[in-house]
Short mmCIF file of C-alpha atoms and ligand atoms in Angstrom, two decimals:
data_model
loop_
_atom_site.label_atom_id
_atom_site.label_comp_id
_atom_site.label_asym_id
_atom_site.label_seq_id
_atom_site.Cartn_x
_atom_site.Cartn_y
_atom_site.Cartn_z
CA MET I 879 25.37 41.66 123.37
CA SER I 880 27.01 39.43 120.88
CA GLN I 881 29.73 40.98 118.86
CA ASN I 882 27.21 40.90 115.79
CA ASP I 883 24.79 42.64 117.68
CA LEU I 884 27.38 45.35 118.88
CA ASP I 885 28.60 45.62 115.41
CA GLN I 886 24.92 46.16 114.03
CA THR I 887 24.16 48.80 116.97
CA ALA I 888 27.25 50.67 115.84
CA ARG I 889 26.52 50.99 112.25
CA ASP I 890 22.73 51.81 113.17
CA ILE I 891 24.35 54.67 115.34
CA LEU I 892 26.33 56.29 112.50
CA ILE I 893 23.34 55.75 110.03
CA GLY I 894 20.99 57.55 112.71
CA ASN I 895 23.67 60.12 113.34
CA ASP I 896 23.88 60.89 109.63
CA GLN I 897 22.22 64.38 108.53
CA GLY I 898 22.64 63.50 105.02
CA GLY I 899 26.35 63.40 104.04
CA TYR I 900 27.64 64.41 107.44
CA THR I 901 27.40 62.95 111.02
CA VAL I 902 26.66 64.84 114.25
CA PRO I 903 28.53 63.41 117.22
CA THR I 904 25.40 62.70 119.52
CA LYS I 905 21.94 64.54 119.01
CA GLY I 906 21.21 67.11 121.48
CA LEU I 907 24.74 67.73 123.03
CA TYR I 908 26.73 68.24 119.80
CA PRO I 909 23.98 68.86 117.03
CA TYR I 910 26.36 70.18 114.38
CA GLN I 911 29.38 68.89 112.22
CA TRP I 912 32.58 68.29 114.26
CA ASN I 913 36.09 68.12 112.68
CA TRP I 914 37.64 65.05 114.16
CA ASP I 915 34.63 63.34 115.03
CA SER I 916 33.62 63.56 111.22
CA VAL I 917 36.76 61.93 110.11
CA PHE I 918 36.82 59.11 112.67
CA VAL I 919 33.35 58.38 111.82
CA ALA I 920 34.56 58.25 108.12
CA ARG I 921 36.71 55.22 109.30
CA GLY I 922 33.69 53.66 110.73
CA PHE I 923 31.72 54.06 107.45
CA ALA I 924 34.60 52.79 105.50
CA THR I 925 33.91 49.27 106.86
CA PHE I 926 30.56 49.27 105.25
CA ASN I 927 29.88 51.98 102.98
CA PRO I 928 33.01 53.44 101.63
CA ASP I 929 31.28 55.98 99.09
CA ARG I 930 30.02 57.49 102.53
CA ALA I 931 33.41 57.38 104.16
CA TRP I 932 34.42 59.81 101.64
CA ARG I 933 31.55 62.36 101.74
CA GLU I 934 31.83 62.79 105.43
CA ILE I 935 35.54 64.24 104.75
CA GLU I 936 34.72 65.85 101.65
CA LEU I 937 31.49 67.79 103.41
CA LEU I 938 33.98 68.77 106.37
CA PHE I 939 36.48 70.42 103.82
CA GLU I 940 33.46 72.15 102.26
CA GLY I 941 33.67 74.56 105.30
CA GLN I 942 37.47 75.26 105.07
CA TRP I 943 38.58 78.84 105.28
CA ARG I 944 40.10 80.85 102.50
CA ASP I 945 43.24 80.88 104.66
CA GLY I 946 43.25 77.31 105.03
CA MET I 947 42.03 76.52 108.60
CA VAL I 948 39.39 73.64 108.81
CA PRO I 949 36.97 74.91 111.75
CA HIS I 950 36.22 72.52 114.65
CA ILE I 951 32.44 73.10 114.35
CA LEU I 952 30.47 73.68 111.34
CA PHE I 953 27.07 75.41 112.03
CA ARG I 954 25.25 74.02 108.86
CA LYS I 955 21.60 74.78 110.44
CA ASP I 956 20.56 76.68 113.33
CA ASP I 957 20.20 74.24 116.60
CA PRO I 958 19.23 76.00 119.59
CA SER I 959 19.99 72.93 121.86
CA TYR I 960 23.97 73.78 121.71
CA PHE I 961 25.78 76.75 122.94
CA PRO I 962 27.85 78.77 121.82
CA GLY I 963 26.50 79.05 118.45
CA PRO I 964 27.42 81.08 115.56
CA SER I 965 26.56 84.56 116.84
CA VAL I 966 29.10 84.08 119.56
CA TRP I 967 31.84 83.12 117.26
CA GLY I 968 31.53 85.84 114.82
CA THR I 969 33.30 84.60 111.89
CA ASP I 970 33.24 84.84 108.30
CA GLY I 971 36.37 82.82 106.89
CA GLY I 972 34.69 80.50 105.14
CA PRO I 973 31.50 79.71 103.23
CA ILE I 974 29.66 78.02 105.99
CA PRO I 975 29.20 79.40 109.49
CA SER I 976 31.49 78.08 111.84
CA SER I 977 33.53 78.25 115.03
CA GLY I 978 36.95 80.20 114.78
CA HIS I 979 39.39 77.62 115.52
CA SER I 980 40.39 74.13 114.21
CA GLN I 981 40.57 70.67 116.02
CA PRO I 982 43.44 67.97 115.59
CA PRO I 983 44.13 67.20 112.14
CA VAL I 984 43.66 63.30 111.70
CA ALA I 985 42.14 63.79 108.11
CA ALA I 986 45.62 62.84 106.27
CA THR I 987 45.91 59.56 108.10
CA ILE I 988 42.27 58.62 107.56
CA VAL I 989 42.23 59.46 104.14
CA ARG I 990 45.51 57.25 103.66
CA ASP I 991 43.67 54.58 105.44
CA LEU I 992 40.66 54.71 103.00
CA LEU I 993 42.98 54.54 100.03
CA GLU I 994 44.41 51.42 101.52
CA LEU I 995 41.31 49.88 101.99
CA ASP I 996 39.96 50.64 98.60
CA GLY I 997 42.64 51.57 96.10
CA SER I 998 40.09 51.70 93.04
CA ASP I 999 40.41 54.59 90.27
CA ALA I 1000 37.21 56.17 91.95
CA ALA I 1001 38.98 56.24 95.23
CA THR I 1002 42.22 57.72 94.09
CA GLY I 1003 40.14 60.60 92.47
CA ARG I 1004 38.43 61.31 95.57
CA ALA I 1005 41.87 61.32 97.62
CA LYS I 1006 43.45 63.75 94.71
CA GLY I 1007 40.36 65.84 95.33
CA LEU I 1008 41.04 66.21 99.18
CA PHE I 1009 45.05 66.38 98.75
CA PRO I 1010 45.40 70.24 98.05
CA LYS I 1011 42.83 70.98 100.96
CA ILE I 1012 44.72 68.82 103.57
CA LEU I 1013 48.00 70.50 102.19
CA HIS I 1014 46.36 73.77 102.73
CA TRP I 1015 45.42 73.09 106.38
CA HIS I 1016 48.92 71.57 107.28
CA ARG I 1017 50.66 74.54 105.93
CA TRP I 1018 47.95 76.78 108.21
CA TYR I 1019 49.00 74.87 111.22
CA MET I 1020 52.77 74.98 110.48
CA GLU I 1021 52.33 79.06 109.57
CA TYR I 1022 49.96 80.11 112.21
CA ARG I 1023 50.01 77.78 115.23
CA ASP I 1024 53.87 77.76 115.08
CA PRO I 1025 55.01 81.09 113.85
CA ASP I 1026 58.25 80.97 115.46
CA GLY I 1027 59.20 77.76 113.70
CA LEU I 1028 59.80 76.02 117.01
CA GLY I 1029 58.55 72.62 115.78
CA VAL I 1030 55.59 72.59 118.39
CA VAL I 1031 52.11 73.32 117.61
CA ALA I 1032 50.09 75.64 119.85
CA VAL I 1033 46.25 75.87 120.39
CA ILE I 1034 44.77 78.91 120.98
CA HIS I 1035 41.55 77.44 122.85
CA PRO I 1036 41.05 74.55 125.21
CA TRP I 1037 38.63 73.36 122.55
CA GLU I 1038 41.09 73.49 119.59
CA SER I 1039 43.09 70.49 121.29
CA GLY I 1040 39.67 68.68 121.30
CA ARG I 1041 40.43 67.74 124.97
CA ASP I 1042 38.87 70.59 126.42
CA ASN I 1043 39.11 70.63 130.37
CA LEU I 1044 42.55 68.97 130.35
CA PRO I 1045 44.50 69.73 133.49
CA ASP I 1046 47.58 70.75 131.34
CA TRP I 1047 45.20 73.84 130.11
CA ASP I 1048 44.57 74.99 133.99
CA ASP I 1049 47.47 77.52 134.52
CA ALA I 1050 47.34 79.07 131.03
CA LEU I 1051 43.62 79.16 131.31
CA ARG I 1052 43.29 80.88 134.89
CA ALA I 1053 45.67 83.70 133.30
CA VAL I 1054 42.81 84.85 131.02
CA GLU I 1055 41.16 87.31 132.01
CA VAL I 1056 37.52 87.29 131.89
CA LYS I 1057 35.92 89.91 129.90
CA ASP I 1058 33.71 90.67 127.07
CA VAL I 1059 31.18 87.96 127.86
CA GLU I 1060 27.63 88.33 127.66
CA PRO I 1061 25.45 86.82 130.24
CA TYR I 1062 24.72 83.20 128.78
CA VAL I 1063 23.03 80.14 129.41
CA ARG I 1064 24.84 76.67 129.18
CA LYS I 1065 23.24 74.15 127.39
CA ASP I 1066 25.85 71.09 127.82
CA THR I 1067 24.67 70.70 131.31
CA SER I 1068 21.40 70.23 130.49
CA HIS I 1069 21.92 67.20 128.26
CA VAL I 1070 24.78 65.46 130.53
CA ASP I 1071 25.47 65.31 134.37
CA PRO I 1072 27.46 68.69 135.44
CA GLU I 1073 29.82 66.41 137.27
CA MET I 1074 31.20 64.92 134.06
CA ARG I 1075 31.31 68.52 132.20
CA PRO I 1076 34.00 71.24 132.60
CA HIS I 1077 33.27 74.14 135.43
CA LYS I 1078 31.86 77.74 135.10
CA GLU I 1079 35.38 79.08 135.28
CA ASP I 1080 36.20 77.19 132.51
CA TYR I 1081 33.14 78.35 130.41
CA ASP I 1082 33.86 81.92 131.61
CA ARG I 1083 37.15 81.83 129.73
CA TYR I 1084 36.37 79.61 126.91
CA LEU I 1085 34.11 82.71 126.09
CA SER I 1086 36.77 85.34 126.81
CA ILE I 1087 39.37 83.93 124.60
CA VAL I 1088 36.47 83.65 121.87
CA ALA I 1089 35.70 87.34 122.45
CA ALA I 1090 39.44 88.52 122.32
CA CYS I 1091 39.73 86.52 118.75
CA ARG I 1092 36.92 87.76 117.41
CA LYS I 1093 38.30 91.16 118.39
CA VAL I 1094 40.94 90.75 116.02
CA GLY I 1095 38.57 89.54 113.22
CA TRP I 1096 40.11 85.92 113.59
CA ASP I 1097 42.97 86.99 111.62
CA PRO I 1098 45.38 83.96 112.10
CA GLU I 1099 48.35 86.24 112.60
CA LYS I 1100 47.17 88.51 114.90
CA VAL I 1101 45.53 85.69 116.84
CA ALA I 1102 49.20 84.00 117.04
CA ARG I 1103 50.39 87.44 118.47
CA THR I 1104 47.69 88.29 120.80
CA CYS I 1105 45.59 85.47 121.97
CA PRO I 1106 45.96 85.38 125.88
CA PHE I 1107 46.11 81.75 125.71
CA PHE I 1108 48.57 79.94 123.37
CA VAL I 1109 50.10 76.56 124.71
CA ALA I 1110 51.73 73.88 122.77
CA ASP I 1111 49.99 70.70 122.78
CA PRO I 1112 51.62 67.39 122.50
CA GLY I 1113 48.39 66.13 121.13
CA ILE I 1114 48.09 68.45 118.33
CA THR I 1115 51.99 68.61 117.61
CA PHE I 1116 51.96 64.34 117.53
CA ILE I 1117 48.67 64.09 115.48
CA LEU I 1118 49.95 66.75 112.94
CA LEU I 1119 53.57 65.03 112.87
CA ARG I 1120 51.89 61.79 112.01
CA ALA I 1121 49.53 63.34 109.67
CA CYS I 1122 52.40 64.96 107.76
CA ARG I 1123 53.95 61.64 107.31
CA ASP I 1124 50.89 60.14 105.67
CA LEU I 1125 50.37 63.03 103.86
CA LEU I 1126 53.91 62.58 102.23
CA ALA I 1127 53.26 59.11 101.75
CA LEU I 1128 49.73 60.22 99.77
CA ALA I 1129 51.58 62.58 97.73
CA GLY I 1130 54.24 59.70 96.59
CA LYS I 1131 51.09 57.58 95.80
CA LEU I 1132 49.03 60.01 94.04
CA GLY I 1133 52.05 61.21 91.91
CA LEU I 1134 52.26 64.56 93.63
CA LYS I 1135 55.96 64.61 94.28
CA GLN I 1136 56.11 68.78 93.69
CA HIS I 1137 54.80 68.94 97.21
CA MET I 1138 57.03 66.41 98.94
CA ALA I 1139 60.04 68.73 99.93
CA GLU I 1140 57.56 71.03 101.62
CA ILE I 1141 55.93 68.36 103.61
CA GLU I 1142 59.33 67.02 104.17
CA GLY I 1143 60.42 70.29 105.96
CA TRP I 1144 57.20 70.16 108.10
CA VAL I 1145 57.85 66.27 109.35
CA SER I 1146 61.83 67.19 110.10
CA ARG I 1147 60.58 70.37 112.13
CA LEU I 1148 58.27 68.79 114.32
CA GLU I 1149 60.32 66.07 114.71
CA SER I 1150 63.02 68.12 116.47
CA GLY I 1151 60.49 70.00 117.81
CA ALA I 1152 59.02 67.43 120.05
CA ALA I 1153 62.25 67.72 122.41
CA ARG I 1154 60.69 71.18 123.52
CA LEU I 1155 57.93 69.18 124.87
CA TRP I 1156 59.97 66.67 126.87
CA ASN I 1157 59.61 66.89 130.54
CA PRO I 1158 62.98 65.51 131.97
CA ASP I 1159 61.62 64.86 135.62
CA LEU I 1160 58.50 63.12 134.38
CA LYS I 1161 59.96 61.48 131.20
CA ALA I 1162 57.34 62.15 129.36
CA HIS I 1163 55.80 64.61 126.67
CA VAL I 1164 53.76 67.48 128.07
CA ALA I 1165 52.30 70.81 127.36
CA LEU I 1166 54.41 73.92 127.04
CA ASP I 1167 52.80 77.43 127.89
CA LEU I 1168 54.51 79.55 124.92
CA ARG I 1169 53.49 83.00 126.52
CA THR I 1170 55.11 81.80 129.89
CA GLY I 1171 57.80 79.38 128.84
CA LYS I 1172 56.44 76.79 131.41
CA LEU I 1173 56.09 72.98 130.66
CA THR I 1174 53.15 71.06 132.54
CA ASP I 1175 53.68 68.46 135.22
CA GLY I 1176 51.15 65.65 134.57
CA VAL I 1177 51.41 62.66 131.99
CA SER I 1178 48.34 63.05 129.96
CA SER I 1179 46.86 60.58 127.17
CA ALA I 1180 48.59 62.27 124.46
CA SER I 1181 51.86 61.46 126.32
CA PHE I 1182 51.60 57.98 124.91
CA LEU I 1183 50.97 59.44 121.12
CA ALA I 1184 54.91 59.94 120.57
CA PRO I 1185 55.15 56.49 118.90
CA TYR I 1186 52.12 57.33 116.60
CA ALA I 1187 53.88 60.06 115.36
CA GLY I 1188 56.95 57.96 114.64
CA LEU I 1189 58.64 59.05 117.64
CA ALA I 1190 59.61 55.63 119.36
CA GLY I 1191 63.45 55.61 119.68
CA PRO I 1192 65.39 54.39 122.76
CA ASP I 1193 65.19 57.79 124.55
CA VAL I 1194 61.25 57.67 124.07
CA LEU I 1195 59.50 54.44 123.83
CA PRO I 1196 60.95 52.50 127.14
CA ALA I 1197 59.41 55.82 129.17
CA VAL I 1198 56.11 55.51 127.30
CA GLN I 1199 56.08 51.83 128.32
CA ASP I 1200 56.82 52.46 131.80
CA HIS I 1201 54.12 54.91 132.24
CA PHE I 1202 52.00 52.55 130.35
CA ASP I 1203 52.62 49.87 132.89
CA ARG I 1204 52.70 52.05 136.07
CA ILE I 1205 49.21 53.51 134.98
CA GLY I 1206 47.94 50.02 133.96
CA SER I 1207 48.64 48.53 137.45
CA LYS I 1208 46.64 51.66 138.87
CA VAL I 1209 43.39 51.60 136.89
CA ARG I 1210 41.33 48.69 135.32
CA TYR I 1211 40.82 50.00 131.88
CA LEU I 1212 43.29 52.25 129.85
CA MET I 1213 44.01 54.59 128.94
CA PRO I 1214 43.06 57.33 131.45
CA SER I 1215 42.86 60.80 129.71
CA TYR I 1216 45.05 62.12 132.94
CA ASP I 1217 47.55 60.32 135.05
CA PRO I 1218 45.68 58.97 138.01
CA ASP I 1219 48.76 59.62 140.31
CA HIS I 1220 48.27 63.30 139.73
CA PRO I 1221 46.19 64.94 142.43
CA LYS I 1222 43.92 66.63 139.49
CA PHE I 1223 42.76 63.25 138.06
CA GLU I 1224 38.91 62.74 137.98
CA HIS I 1225 37.66 59.35 136.80
CA LEU I 1226 34.52 60.72 135.38
CA ARG I 1227 35.16 64.42 134.58
CA TYR I 1228 35.45 64.55 130.90
CA TRP I 1229 39.48 65.14 129.75
CA ARG I 1230 40.57 65.00 133.51
CA GLY I 1231 40.41 61.18 133.61
CA PRO I 1232 37.96 59.12 131.58
CA VAL I 1233 39.09 56.91 128.46
CA TRP I 1234 38.12 57.97 124.90
CA ALA I 1235 37.94 55.12 122.23
CA MET I 1236 39.34 57.12 119.50
CA VAL I 1237 42.50 58.02 121.69
CA ASN I 1238 42.82 54.48 122.39
CA PHE I 1239 43.06 53.86 118.64
CA MET I 1240 45.71 56.16 117.91
CA ILE I 1241 47.78 55.08 120.88
CA SER I 1242 47.43 51.38 120.02
CA ARG I 1243 48.34 52.08 116.40
CA GLY I 1244 51.42 53.86 117.38
CA LEU I 1245 52.50 51.11 119.85
CA SER I 1246 51.63 48.32 117.33
CA GLU I 1247 53.81 50.07 114.72
CA ALA I 1248 56.67 50.26 117.02
CA GLY I 1249 56.46 46.62 117.76
CA ASP I 1250 54.81 46.54 121.12
CA ALA I 1251 51.82 44.15 119.92
CA ALA I 1252 51.07 43.15 123.55
CA ARG I 1253 50.28 46.93 124.89
CA ALA I 1254 48.58 47.72 121.50
CA GLU I 1255 46.20 44.84 122.17
CA ARG I 1256 45.53 45.53 125.78
CA LEU I 1257 44.27 48.82 124.87
CA ARG I 1258 41.94 47.17 121.97
CA ALA I 1259 40.52 44.61 124.62
CA ASP I 1260 40.13 47.27 127.17
CA THR I 1261 38.32 49.52 124.65
CA ALA I 1262 36.12 46.64 123.85
CA ALA I 1263 35.29 45.67 126.94
CA LEU I 1264 34.20 49.42 128.06
CA ILE I 1265 31.69 49.25 125.10
CA GLN I 1266 30.70 45.96 125.88
CA SER I 1267 29.69 46.72 129.44
CA GLY I 1268 28.53 50.35 128.82
CA GLY I 1269 27.59 50.81 125.35
CA PHE I 1270 28.75 53.56 122.74
CA ALA I 1271 29.35 56.17 125.37
CA GLU I 1272 31.45 59.55 124.70
CA TYR I 1273 33.61 58.28 127.31
CA PHE I 1274 34.29 56.06 130.13
CA SER I 1275 35.59 55.79 133.71
CA PRO I 1276 38.75 53.86 133.84
CA GLU I 1277 38.25 52.83 137.38
CA THR I 1278 34.41 51.56 137.14
CA ALA I 1279 33.72 51.54 133.39
CA VAL I 1280 30.79 53.68 134.07
CA ALA I 1281 29.62 55.18 130.55
CA ALA I 1282 29.78 58.87 130.59
CA GLY I 1283 28.90 61.90 128.69
CA GLY I 1284 26.61 61.48 125.47
CA GLY I 1285 25.23 58.27 124.36
CA SER I 1286 24.82 56.64 120.98
CA PHE I 1287 28.24 58.26 120.07
CA SER I 1288 29.27 58.50 116.53
CA TRP I 1289 33.02 58.22 117.00
CA THR I 1290 32.63 55.29 119.78
CA ALA I 1291 30.33 53.43 117.29
CA ALA I 1292 33.21 54.00 114.60
CA ILE I 1293 36.01 53.36 116.45
CA TRP I 1294 34.15 50.03 117.39
CA LEU I 1295 33.85 49.14 113.58
CA ALA I 1296 37.18 50.09 112.38
CA TRP I 1297 39.49 48.60 115.11
CA ALA I 1298 37.85 47.51 118.81
CA THR I 1299 35.43 45.06 117.58
CA PRO I 1300 36.91 41.53 118.53
CA SER I 1301 37.40 40.20 114.89
CA HIS I 1302 40.47 42.76 114.93
CA ALA I 1303 42.12 41.18 117.79
CA GLU I 1304 43.86 38.02 115.78
CA GLN I 1305 45.60 40.69 113.75
CA ALA I 1306 46.71 42.76 116.44
CA ALA I 1307 47.93 39.82 119.03
C1 LIG S 264 31.74 71.45 123.55
O1 LIG S 264 31.03 72.10 123.38
O2 LIG S 264 31.82 70.85 124.52
C2 LIG S 264 32.80 70.93 122.77
O3 LIG S 264 33.51 69.96 123.13
C3 LIG S 264 33.44 72.09 122.02
O4 LIG S 264 34.42 71.35 121.13
#
């Protein structure tokens, strides 16, 4: 397919998955509004329909909880093709039925992008409308996912990280007692090859964590104290650090200077906290189980997000580049979600190996900002090649380029339009 045809197909996917103001990730497998999917989708819409881009994010924030949390799924209407639906979550924190935890906070970064693409009065007004909501969400993250002020951000469920079955969660997840789980039927494996999805043992524990949090009424303070899973995630930590820098820039641009000191405090707390996630043996940032104090032992795609978070000093950037080159010589397509040299790597199983376009977008952006145009461009070119050969799939094998998971996937289409499409190559090279 020519580039023009692919650009058009990508736009058609976003339009086809649009439910009237918000976009589902893909029909069938994920029939609701997902948090970070929607925000990346907005970045894709911004290339041809700016109004629709703002609307996507505004609708996401319609589901914000009273305490500031923005849920990972908004169940705007019932759809029996997905499990676990609203009755399993049992939440009542916000105006729209939702799941009970959040997802990576990319909104401030993308809102800043939208404003840079279109600085009109109308766009500025929409950014001003979103600013206090994003601020409230970041405050919630800092208060309830870093309750001890360590400068690292925990996830209370593997799904909160957005990287559901990452090997980094295995030990902490195995320690979760399976209890209070009603008999259930998974729906995901009827949409997608089970070989590409998490195992049943994982699902039993995903549901046990939901049951434990439901018992404490999803009160964020109680959840932080009692949740059987509480693991500091380099992915969320780096994405939030980056998002706080972008929120600070937005505060300056929008004339909201009264909030800057608070945001600056978050930036410096997260900057110094990142050192706690550094595994000196691996020379990479990894996850830290806050219940046991144990660091994990594998390089994941989030390890490459340090430059995206603005952490690209001589102690970090060369190590990131060394891992990049080592892994780049092992697999044909970067960046696998887990280290191919690790025994737990599986090239087609969801977050245990496959390449995800939107993660590449973020890693590449960080490398480019750190002055590493060559590695940034390799990521763009690899992402483009995967989409050119496999279409707009959910994720891809880093070894064989096989397209995996759901098809006609919104964020893959959005990332193509915003960054991977070859017309962006000259800017990056
Ligand atoms: C799922 O249902 O697999 C989702 O990834 C949860 O967010």
